[in-house]
Amino acid sequence: MRFPNSLKVEAGAFIGYTPVMSFSDPERDCALCPRLTAFRAENRRTFPGRHNAPVPAFGAPDAELLIVGLAPGLKGANFSGRPFTGDYAGDLLYETLLKTGLAEGTYAARADDGLCLKNVRITNAVRCVPPENKPTPEEAGNCRPFLIREIGAMPRLRTILALGLIAHNAVLKTLGEKQSAHKFAHGAVHRLKTVTLYDSYHCSRYNTQTGRLTPEMFSAVFKKILERRA
Ligand code: URA
């Protein structure tokens, strides 16, 4: 079964203007990480009227492909309430999904743009925005139960794409796989017990502006996923 031809779900059915929380999401005032809780309180004061809460996944839970990012950006996903939406990294991610047929519609950097993911779901290893975009290993550990539930709630999941080392390690730990047996590398493919894990450098501003990740390199990872699933 090819990804784009299978399930198609309107984004608005799952997440629209108001992010829809599911049982796999932390509560709005989750207090598992003291540093992130304090940062969230500060952001609610500084930026009232923005999402400023854990960011739920985007896309249908019965998708076959799960993309795992790092954590919401302050003025991107943390403002919009949708992963990568309004973030610099989202420009490249959503452009690539549209180009490869894994999304339909228009990406307008807002959660109500009507963008439709096709058999894809997107989440983050850490649900709350961290200062300077850097979650600590402890924070990633605190957030892991939500990734475990997220993955457990995807009955048709076959493929995971990890964006960056932290997401890669979070996925391996979530699935009970050995990190020593599966080293992160851009373009690497890891056959795990239950799913196939693909790695890409994170599509961050830093990685794209330094040339570590080009749009062509990023598209090639998605093409590889689609070819192998065809
Ligand atoms: N925005 C997200 O939602 N996740 C990332 O990893 C980066 C930006």
CSV table of C-alpha atoms and ligand atoms in Angstrom, one decimal:
chain,number,residue,atom,x,y,z
A,1,MET,CA,0.0,0.0,0.0
A,2,ARG,CA,1.4,3.4,-1.0
A,3,PHE,CA,1.2,6.1,1.6
A,4,PRO,CA,-0.6,8.8,-0.3
A,5,ASN,CA,-3.3,6.4,-1.7
A,6,SER,CA,-4.4,5.1,1.6
A,7,LEU,CA,-6.2,6.9,4.4
A,8,LYS,CA,-6.9,10.5,3.9
A,9,VAL,CA,-8.2,12.5,6.8
A,10,GLU,CA,-9.1,16.2,6.9
A,11,ALA,CA,-6.8,17.9,9.4
A,12,GLY,CA,-9.7,19.8,10.8
A,13,ALA,CA,-11.3,16.6,12.0
A,14,PHE,CA,-8.5,16.0,14.4
A,15,ILE,CA,-6.9,19.4,15.0
A,16,GLY,CA,-8.0,22.7,13.9
A,17,TYR,CA,-8.2,26.1,15.5
A,18,THR,CA,-8.5,24.6,19.0
A,19,PRO,CA,-6.0,21.7,19.3
A,20,VAL,CA,-7.8,18.5,20.2
A,21,MET,CA,-6.3,16.7,23.1
A,22,SER,CA,-6.4,12.9,23.3
A,23,PHE,CA,-5.8,10.5,26.1
A,24,SER,CA,-2.1,10.2,25.0
A,25,ASP,CA,-1.5,14.0,25.7
A,26,PRO,CA,-0.2,15.6,28.9
A,27,GLU,CA,-2.7,17.9,30.6
A,28,ARG,CA,-2.6,21.6,29.8
A,29,ASP,CA,-0.9,22.3,33.1
A,30,CYS,CA,1.4,19.3,33.2
A,31,ALA,CA,4.0,19.8,36.0
A,32,LEU,CA,6.3,16.9,35.3
A,33,CYS,CA,9.2,19.2,34.4
A,34,PRO,CA,9.8,22.1,36.8
A,35,ARG,CA,11.9,24.1,34.3
A,36,LEU,CA,9.4,23.7,31.5
A,37,THR,CA,6.5,24.5,33.8
A,38,ALA,CA,8.2,27.8,34.9
A,39,PHE,CA,9.0,28.7,31.3
A,40,ARG,CA,5.4,28.0,30.3
A,41,ALA,CA,4.1,30.3,33.2
A,42,GLU,CA,6.5,33.0,32.0
A,43,ASN,CA,5.3,32.6,28.4
A,44,ARG,CA,1.6,32.8,29.4
A,45,ARG,CA,2.4,36.2,31.1
A,46,THR,CA,4.5,37.5,28.2
A,47,PHE,CA,2.4,36.1,25.3
A,48,PRO,CA,-1.2,35.8,26.5
A,49,GLY,CA,-3.7,34.4,24.0
A,50,ARG,CA,-1.2,32.0,22.5
A,51,HIS,CA,-1.4,28.2,23.0
A,52,ASN,CA,1.4,28.1,25.7
A,53,ALA,CA,0.7,24.4,26.6
A,54,PRO,CA,1.8,20.9,25.6
A,55,VAL,CA,1.4,20.6,21.9
A,56,PRO,CA,-0.7,17.6,20.8
A,57,ALA,CA,0.1,15.5,17.7
A,58,PHE,CA,-1.2,16.5,14.3
A,59,GLY,CA,-2.7,13.9,11.9
A,60,ALA,CA,-4.9,10.9,12.1
A,61,PRO,CA,-4.0,8.3,14.8
A,62,ASP,CA,-4.5,5.5,12.2
A,63,ALA,CA,-1.7,6.8,10.0
A,64,GLU,CA,1.1,4.4,9.0
A,65,LEU,CA,3.9,7.0,9.3
A,66,LEU,CA,4.8,8.9,12.5
A,67,ILE,CA,7.2,11.8,12.3
A,68,VAL,CA,8.9,12.6,15.6
A,69,GLY,CA,10.4,16.0,16.1
A,70,LEU,CA,12.3,17.5,19.0
A,71,ALA,CA,10.1,20.0,20.9
A,72,PRO,CA,7.8,23.0,20.1
A,73,GLY,CA,9.5,26.2,19.1
A,74,LEU,CA,8.6,29.2,21.3
A,75,LYS,CA,6.9,31.3,18.6
A,76,GLY,CA,6.0,28.5,16.4
A,77,ALA,CA,4.2,25.3,17.7
A,78,ASN,CA,4.0,26.8,21.2
A,79,PHE,CA,2.0,29.7,19.8
A,80,SER,CA,-0.1,27.8,17.2
A,81,GLY,CA,-0.7,24.6,19.1
A,82,ARG,CA,0.3,22.4,16.1
A,83,PRO,CA,3.7,20.7,15.7
A,84,PHE,CA,6.1,22.6,13.6
A,85,THR,CA,3.4,25.2,12.7
A,86,GLY,CA,4.8,28.7,12.5
A,87,ASP,CA,8.3,27.4,13.2
A,88,TYR,CA,11.2,27.9,10.8
A,89,ALA,CA,11.6,24.1,10.7
A,90,GLY,CA,7.9,23.8,9.7
A,91,ASP,CA,8.5,25.7,6.4
A,92,LEU,CA,10.8,22.9,5.1
A,93,LEU,CA,8.9,20.0,6.7
A,94,TYR,CA,5.4,21.0,5.4
A,95,GLU,CA,6.8,22.0,2.0
A,96,THR,CA,8.5,18.6,1.7
A,97,LEU,CA,5.3,16.7,2.8
A,98,LEU,CA,3.3,18.7,0.1
A,99,LYS,CA,6.0,18.0,-2.5
A,100,THR,CA,6.1,14.3,-1.8
A,101,GLY,CA,2.3,13.9,-1.8
A,102,LEU,CA,2.2,13.2,2.0
A,103,ALA,CA,0.1,16.4,2.6
A,104,GLU,CA,-2.6,18.2,0.7
A,105,GLY,CA,-3.8,21.8,0.7
A,106,THR,CA,-1.9,24.9,1.7
A,107,TYR,CA,0.5,25.3,4.6
A,108,ALA,CA,0.0,28.8,6.0
A,109,ALA,CA,1.9,28.5,9.3
A,110,ARG,CA,-1.3,28.5,11.3
A,111,ALA,CA,-3.3,25.6,12.8
A,112,ASP,CA,-6.5,26.6,11.0
A,113,ASP,CA,-4.9,26.6,7.5
A,114,GLY,CA,-6.8,23.4,6.6
A,115,LEU,CA,-3.6,21.5,5.7
A,116,CYS,CA,-4.4,17.8,5.4
A,117,LEU,CA,-1.8,15.1,6.2
A,118,LYS,CA,-2.1,11.9,4.2
A,119,ASN,CA,-1.4,8.8,6.3
A,120,VAL,CA,1.1,10.8,8.4
A,121,ARG,CA,1.0,11.9,12.0
A,122,ILE,CA,3.5,14.4,13.6
A,123,THR,CA,4.5,14.6,17.2
A,124,ASN,CA,7.5,15.7,19.3
A,125,ALA,CA,9.8,13.9,21.7
A,126,VAL,CA,9.1,16.7,24.2
A,127,ARG,CA,5.6,18.3,24.2
A,128,CYS,CA,6.4,21.6,25.9
A,129,VAL,CA,8.6,24.4,24.6
A,130,PRO,CA,12.0,24.3,26.2
A,131,PRO,CA,14.2,27.4,26.7
A,132,GLU,CA,16.6,27.9,23.8
A,133,ASN,CA,15.0,24.9,22.0
A,134,LYS,CA,17.0,22.5,24.2
A,135,PRO,CA,15.2,20.0,26.3
A,136,THR,CA,17.3,18.1,28.9
A,137,PRO,CA,17.6,14.3,28.9
A,138,GLU,CA,15.5,14.3,32.1
A,139,GLU,CA,12.7,16.3,30.4
A,140,ALA,CA,12.8,13.9,27.4
A,141,GLY,CA,12.5,11.1,30.0
A,142,ASN,CA,9.6,12.7,31.7
A,143,CYS,CA,7.7,13.1,28.4
A,144,ARG,CA,8.4,9.6,27.2
A,145,PRO,CA,5.2,8.1,28.7
A,146,PHE,CA,3.3,10.4,26.3
A,147,LEU,CA,5.3,9.1,23.3
A,148,ILE,CA,4.7,5.5,24.5
A,149,ARG,CA,1.0,6.1,24.5
A,150,GLU,CA,1.1,8.0,21.2
A,151,ILE,CA,2.8,5.1,19.5
A,152,GLY,CA,0.6,2.6,21.3
A,153,ALA,CA,-2.5,4.4,20.0
A,154,MET,CA,-1.5,4.0,16.3
A,155,PRO,CA,-2.8,0.6,15.3
A,156,ARG,CA,-1.5,0.8,11.7
A,157,LEU,CA,1.9,2.3,12.4
A,158,ARG,CA,4.6,0.8,10.3
A,159,THR,CA,7.2,3.5,9.9
A,160,ILE,CA,8.7,6.2,12.2
A,161,LEU,CA,10.9,9.1,11.0
A,162,ALA,CA,13.0,10.6,13.7
A,163,LEU,CA,14.2,14.2,13.1
A,164,GLY,CA,17.5,14.4,14.9
A,165,LEU,CA,19.4,12.4,17.5
A,166,ILE,CA,17.1,13.3,20.5
A,167,ALA,CA,14.0,12.1,18.6
A,168,HIS,CA,15.9,9.0,17.5
A,169,ASN,CA,16.9,8.1,21.0
A,170,ALA,CA,13.4,8.8,22.4
A,171,VAL,CA,11.9,6.4,19.8
A,172,LEU,CA,14.4,3.7,20.6
A,173,LYS,CA,13.8,4.0,24.3
A,174,THR,CA,10.1,4.1,23.8
A,175,LEU,CA,10.2,0.9,21.8
A,176,GLY,CA,12.6,-0.8,24.2
A,177,GLU,CA,15.4,-1.1,21.6
A,178,LYS,CA,19.1,-0.8,22.2
A,179,GLN,CA,20.8,2.5,21.3
A,180,SER,CA,24.1,0.7,20.8
A,181,ALA,CA,22.5,-1.4,18.0
A,182,HIS,CA,21.0,1.5,16.2
A,183,LYS,CA,23.3,4.5,15.8
A,184,PHE,CA,21.8,7.8,14.5
A,185,ALA,CA,22.8,8.8,11.0
A,186,HIS,CA,21.2,10.9,8.4
A,187,GLY,CA,19.4,8.6,5.9
A,188,ALA,CA,19.9,5.5,8.1
A,189,VAL,CA,17.2,2.8,8.2
A,190,HIS,CA,16.8,0.7,11.3
A,191,ARG,CA,14.6,-2.5,11.2
A,192,LEU,CA,13.2,-2.7,14.7
A,193,LYS,CA,10.9,-5.4,16.1
A,194,THR,CA,7.7,-3.7,15.3
A,195,VAL,CA,8.4,-0.8,13.0
A,196,THR,CA,11.1,0.6,10.6
A,197,LEU,CA,12.8,3.7,11.9
A,198,TYR,CA,14.3,6.2,9.5
A,199,ASP,CA,16.6,9.0,10.5
A,200,SER,CA,17.1,12.5,9.2
A,201,TYR,CA,18.9,15.5,10.5
A,202,HIS,CA,16.5,17.8,12.1
A,203,CYS,CA,15.1,20.4,9.6
A,204,SER,CA,16.0,23.3,12.0
A,205,ARG,CA,17.1,26.7,10.9
A,206,TYR,CA,20.6,26.0,12.1
A,207,ASN,CA,20.9,22.8,10.1
A,208,THR,CA,19.5,24.2,6.9
A,209,GLN,CA,21.4,27.5,7.1
A,210,THR,CA,24.7,25.7,7.7
A,211,GLY,CA,24.0,23.4,4.7
A,212,ARG,CA,24.1,20.3,7.0
A,213,LEU,CA,20.6,19.5,5.7
A,214,THR,CA,19.6,20.7,2.2
A,215,PRO,CA,16.0,20.5,0.9
A,216,GLU,CA,17.2,17.8,-1.5
A,217,MET,CA,18.6,15.7,1.3
A,218,PHE,CA,15.4,16.0,3.3
A,219,SER,CA,13.2,15.1,0.3
A,220,ALA,CA,15.4,12.1,-0.4
A,221,VAL,CA,14.6,10.6,3.0
A,222,PHE,CA,10.9,10.9,2.3
A,223,LYS,CA,11.3,9.4,-1.2
A,224,LYS,CA,13.2,6.5,0.4
A,225,ILE,CA,10.3,5.9,2.8
A,226,LEU,CA,7.8,6.0,0.1
A,227,GLU,CA,9.7,3.7,-2.2
A,228,ARG,CA,10.2,1.1,0.4
A,229,ARG,CA,6.5,1.2,1.3
A,230,ALA,CA,5.3,1.0,-2.3
B,1,URA,N1,8.7,22.6,16.1
B,1,URA,C1,8.3,21.4,16.5
B,1,URA,O1,7.1,21.2,16.8
B,1,URA,N2,9.2,20.5,16.7
B,1,URA,C2,10.5,20.6,16.4
B,1,URA,O2,11.2,19.7,16.5
B,1,URA,C3,10.9,21.9,16.0
B,1,URA,C4,10.0,22.9,15.8
